[in-house]
Amino acid sequence: MYFVYILYSRQADRYYVGQSDNPQERLIAHNSGISRYTSIASDWTIVHLEEFQTRTEAIQRERAIKKRKSRKYIESLFHN
């Protein structure tokens, strides 16, 4: 299984969209400062998770979300 995840940092007031086969492990990496973009904060939490059968599907979904470049759209995914 592969996942598209959306993280939120209250500290930075930002969202981050990524994909992984182990989102919990990635969350630890994001909060430890290993990932460049997310190193601006250390309070990231998973606010949305979508499951896919293949990495290709997960990557396509991640790109589709990122392509929208819309905070409103991202928030609509988990506020509905």
Backbone as JSON Lines, residues from 0, in Angstrom:
{"i":0,"aa":"M","n":[0.82,-1.19,0.0],"ca":[0.0,0.0,0.0],"c":[0.87,1.26,0.0]}
{"i":1,"aa":"Y","n":[0.35,2.26,-0.67],"ca":[1.01,3.57,-0.73],"c":[0.0,4.62,-0.32]}
{"i":2,"aa":"F","n":[0.5,5.71,0.2],"ca":[-0.38,6.73,0.75],"c":[0.02,8.11,0.27]}
{"i":3,"aa":"V","n":[-0.97,8.95,0.08],"ca":[-0.77,10.38,-0.07],"c":[-1.18,10.96,1.27]}
{"i":4,"aa":"Y","n":[-0.33,11.8,1.83],"ca":[-0.63,12.37,3.13],"c":[-0.54,13.89,3.06]}
{"i":5,"aa":"I","n":[-1.31,14.51,3.91],"ca":[-1.24,15.96,4.06],"c":[-0.88,16.24,5.51]}
{"i":6,"aa":"L","n":[0.18,16.99,5.69],"ca":[0.62,17.39,7.02],"c":[0.24,18.85,7.25]}
{"i":7,"aa":"Y","n":[0.04,19.19,8.51],"ca":[-0.2,20.58,8.87],"c":[0.68,20.93,10.06]}
{"i":8,"aa":"S","n":[1.26,22.13,9.99],"ca":[2.04,22.66,11.11],"c":[1.35,23.92,11.61]}
{"i":9,"aa":"R","n":[0.92,23.9,12.84],"ca":[0.32,25.1,13.45],"c":[1.41,26.17,13.61]}
{"i":10,"aa":"Q","n":[2.61,25.74,13.96],"ca":[3.75,26.65,14.15],"c":[4.01,27.47,12.88]}
{"i":11,"aa":"A","n":[4.02,26.81,11.73],"ca":[4.3,27.48,10.46],"c":[3.02,27.9,9.74]}
{"i":12,"aa":"D","n":[1.87,27.39,10.18],"ca":[0.58,27.61,9.52],"c":[0.67,27.25,8.04]}
{"i":13,"aa":"R","n":[1.2,26.05,7.79],"ca":[1.38,25.56,6.42],"c":[0.97,24.11,6.31]}
{"i":14,"aa":"Y","n":[0.66,23.73,5.06],"ca":[0.37,22.34,4.73],"c":[1.51,21.8,3.89]}
{"i":15,"aa":"Y","n":[1.68,20.5,3.96],"ca":[2.66,19.81,3.13],"c":[1.99,18.55,2.58]}
{"i":16,"aa":"V","n":[2.12,18.32,1.28],"ca":[1.55,17.14,0.63],"c":[2.7,16.24,0.19]}
{"i":17,"aa":"G","n":[2.6,14.96,0.53],"ca":[3.63,14.0,0.15],"c":[3.04,12.63,-0.07]}
{"i":18,"aa":"Q","n":[3.88,11.68,-0.47],"ca":[3.45,10.3,-0.65],"c":[4.52,9.38,-0.09]}
{"i":19,"aa":"S","n":[4.07,8.23,0.42],"ca":[4.99,7.29,1.06],"c":[4.3,5.95,1.25]}
{"i":20,"aa":"D","n":[5.1,4.92,1.46],"ca":[4.52,3.62,1.82],"c":[4.43,3.49,3.34]}
{"i":21,"aa":"N","n":[4.98,4.48,4.06],"ca":[4.93,4.46,5.52],"c":[4.8,5.9,6.04]}
{"i":22,"aa":"P","n":[3.58,6.44,6.03],"ca":[3.41,7.84,6.41],"c":[3.82,8.16,7.85]}
{"i":23,"aa":"Q","n":[3.68,7.22,8.77],"ca":[4.09,7.49,10.16],"c":[5.6,7.69,10.25]}
{"i":24,"aa":"E","n":[6.34,6.88,9.51],"ca":[7.8,7.01,9.48],"c":[8.2,8.34,8.84]}
{"i":25,"aa":"R","n":[7.5,8.72,7.78],"ca":[7.78,9.99,7.12],"c":[7.48,11.16,8.05]}
{"i":26,"aa":"L","n":[6.41,11.05,8.83],"ca":[6.06,12.11,9.78],"c":[7.21,12.33,10.76]}
{"i":27,"aa":"I","n":[7.8,11.26,11.24],"ca":[8.94,11.36,12.16],"c":[10.09,12.09,11.47]}
{"i":28,"aa":"A","n":[10.35,11.73,10.21],"ca":[11.43,12.38,9.45],"c":[11.14,13.88,9.27]}
{"i":29,"aa":"H","n":[9.9,14.21,8.94],"ca":[9.54,15.62,8.75],"c":[9.73,16.4,10.05]}
{"i":30,"aa":"N","n":[9.34,15.83,11.16],"ca":[9.45,16.53,12.44],"c":[10.87,16.58,12.99]}
{"i":31,"aa":"S","n":[11.75,15.75,12.46],"ca":[13.14,15.76,12.94],"c":[14.02,16.71,12.15]}
{"i":32,"aa":"G","n":[13.45,17.38,11.14],"ca":[14.22,18.35,10.37],"c":[15.0,17.78,9.21]}
{"i":33,"aa":"I","n":[14.83,16.5,8.92],"ca":[15.55,15.86,7.82],"c":[15.07,16.37,6.47]}
{"i":34,"aa":"S","n":[13.77,16.56,6.34],"ca":[13.2,17.04,5.08],"c":[13.32,18.56,5.01]}
{"i":35,"aa":"R","n":[13.85,19.06,3.91],"ca":[14.18,20.47,3.79],"c":[12.97,21.41,3.97]}
{"i":36,"aa":"Y","n":[11.91,21.18,3.21],"ca":[10.76,22.08,3.27],"c":[10.13,22.1,4.66]}
{"i":37,"aa":"T","n":[10.02,20.93,5.26],"ca":[9.33,20.85,6.55],"c":[10.24,21.14,7.74]}
{"i":38,"aa":"S","n":[11.5,21.43,7.49],"ca":[12.42,21.72,8.6],"c":[12.11,23.06,9.27]}
{"i":39,"aa":"I","n":[11.21,23.84,8.69],"ca":[10.83,25.13,9.27],"c":[10.02,24.99,10.55]}
{"i":40,"aa":"A","n":[9.52,23.77,10.81],"ca":[8.71,23.54,12.01],"c":[8.94,22.11,12.5]}
{"i":41,"aa":"S","n":[8.53,21.86,13.73],"ca":[8.7,20.51,14.29],"c":[7.4,19.98,14.91]}
{"i":42,"aa":"D","n":[6.29,20.57,14.49],"ca":[5.0,20.15,15.05],"c":[4.03,19.63,13.98]}
{"i":43,"aa":"W","n":[4.56,19.03,12.92],"ca":[3.72,18.53,11.83],"c":[2.84,17.39,12.32]}
{"i":44,"aa":"T","n":[1.59,17.4,11.87],"ca":[0.67,16.31,12.16],"c":[-0.02,15.9,10.87]}
{"i":45,"aa":"I","n":[-0.39,14.63,10.79],"ca":[-1.11,14.15,9.61],"c":[-2.58,14.55,9.77]}
{"i":46,"aa":"V","n":[-3.08,15.3,8.79],"ca":[-4.48,15.73,8.84],"c":[-5.33,15.02,7.79]}
{"i":47,"aa":"H","n":[-4.68,14.36,6.83],"ca":[-5.42,13.66,5.77],"c":[-4.54,12.56,5.2]}
{"i":48,"aa":"L","n":[-5.18,11.42,4.89],"ca":[-4.47,10.26,4.36],"c":[-5.35,9.59,3.31]}
{"i":49,"aa":"E","n":[-4.77,9.28,2.16],"ca":[-5.47,8.54,1.11],"c":[-4.62,7.33,0.76]}
{"i":50,"aa":"E","n":[-5.26,6.19,0.55],"ca":[-4.56,4.93,0.3],"c":[-4.67,4.53,-1.17]}
{"i":51,"aa":"F","n":[-3.56,4.0,-1.73],"ca":[-3.51,3.57,-3.12],"c":[-2.81,2.22,-3.23]}
{"i":52,"aa":"Q","n":[-3.13,1.49,-4.27],"ca":[-2.53,0.17,-4.5],"c":[-1.09,0.27,-5.0]}
{"i":53,"aa":"T","n":[-0.8,1.3,-5.81],"ca":[0.53,1.41,-6.4],"c":[1.15,2.77,-6.11]}
{"i":54,"aa":"R","n":[2.47,2.82,-6.16],"ca":[3.18,4.09,-5.98],"c":[2.82,5.06,-7.11]}
{"i":55,"aa":"T","n":[2.65,4.53,-8.31],"ca":[2.3,5.37,-9.45],"c":[0.99,6.12,-9.19]}
{"i":56,"aa":"E","n":[-0.01,5.42,-8.68],"ca":[-1.29,6.07,-8.36],"c":[-1.11,7.14,-7.29]}
{"i":57,"aa":"A","n":[-0.3,6.84,-6.29],"ca":[-0.06,7.8,-5.2],"c":[0.65,9.04,-5.73]}
{"i":58,"aa":"I","n":[1.64,8.84,-6.58],"ca":[2.37,9.98,-7.15],"c":[1.45,10.84,-8.0]}
{"i":59,"aa":"Q","n":[0.6,10.19,-8.79],"ca":[-0.35,10.94,-9.63],"c":[-1.28,11.79,-8.77]}
{"i":60,"aa":"R","n":[-1.78,11.22,-7.68],"ca":[-2.68,11.96,-6.8],"c":[-1.95,13.1,-6.1]}
{"i":61,"aa":"E","n":[-0.73,12.83,-5.63],"ca":[0.07,13.87,-4.99],"c":[0.26,15.05,-5.94]}
{"i":62,"aa":"R","n":[0.62,14.75,-7.18],"ca":[0.83,15.81,-8.18],"c":[-0.46,16.58,-8.47]}
{"i":63,"aa":"A","n":[-1.58,15.85,-8.53],"ca":[-2.87,16.51,-8.79],"c":[-3.21,17.5,-7.68]}
{"i":64,"aa":"I","n":[-2.96,17.1,-6.44],"ca":[-3.24,18.0,-5.31],"c":[-2.3,19.2,-5.36]}
{"i":65,"aa":"K","n":[-1.01,18.95,-5.57],"ca":[-0.04,20.04,-5.6],"c":[-0.29,21.0,-6.76]}
{"i":66,"aa":"K","n":[-0.77,20.46,-7.88],"ca":[-1.03,21.27,-9.07],"c":[-2.1,22.33,-8.81]}
{"i":67,"aa":"R","n":[-3.03,22.03,-7.92],"ca":[-4.11,22.98,-7.6],"c":[-3.57,24.23,-6.89]}
{"i":68,"aa":"K","n":[-2.47,24.08,-6.16],"ca":[-1.83,25.2,-5.44],"c":[-2.85,26.02,-4.66]}
{"i":69,"aa":"S","n":[-3.72,25.32,-3.97],"ca":[-4.8,26.01,-3.28],"c":[-4.96,25.49,-1.86]}
{"i":70,"aa":"R","n":[-4.77,26.36,-0.92],"ca":[-4.98,26.01,0.49],"c":[-6.44,25.62,0.72]}
{"i":71,"aa":"K","n":[-7.35,26.35,0.07],"ca":[-8.78,26.07,0.19],"c":[-9.1,24.65,-0.3]}
{"i":72,"aa":"Y","n":[-8.5,24.28,-1.42],"ca":[-8.73,22.94,-1.96],"c":[-8.2,21.88,-1.0]}
{"i":73,"aa":"I","n":[-6.99,22.08,-0.51],"ca":[-6.39,21.12,0.43],"c":[-7.29,20.98,1.66]}
{"i":74,"aa":"E","n":[-7.75,22.08,2.2],"ca":[-8.61,22.02,3.38],"c":[-9.95,21.36,3.08]}
{"i":75,"aa":"S","n":[-10.44,21.5,1.85],"ca":[-11.72,20.87,1.48],"c":[-11.61,19.35,1.48]}
{"i":76,"aa":"L","n":[-10.41,18.82,1.32],"ca":[-10.22,17.37,1.29],"c":[-10.52,16.72,2.64]}
{"i":77,"aa":"F","n":[-10.28,17.43,3.71],"ca":[-10.49,16.81,5.02],"c":[-11.5,17.54,5.9]}
{"i":78,"aa":"H","n":[-12.1,18.59,5.41],"ca":[-13.13,19.29,6.18],"c":[-14.54,18.91,5.74]}
{"i":79,"aa":"N","n":[-14.65,18.07,4.74],"ca":[-15.99,17.64,4.26],"c":[-16.44,16.39,4.95]}
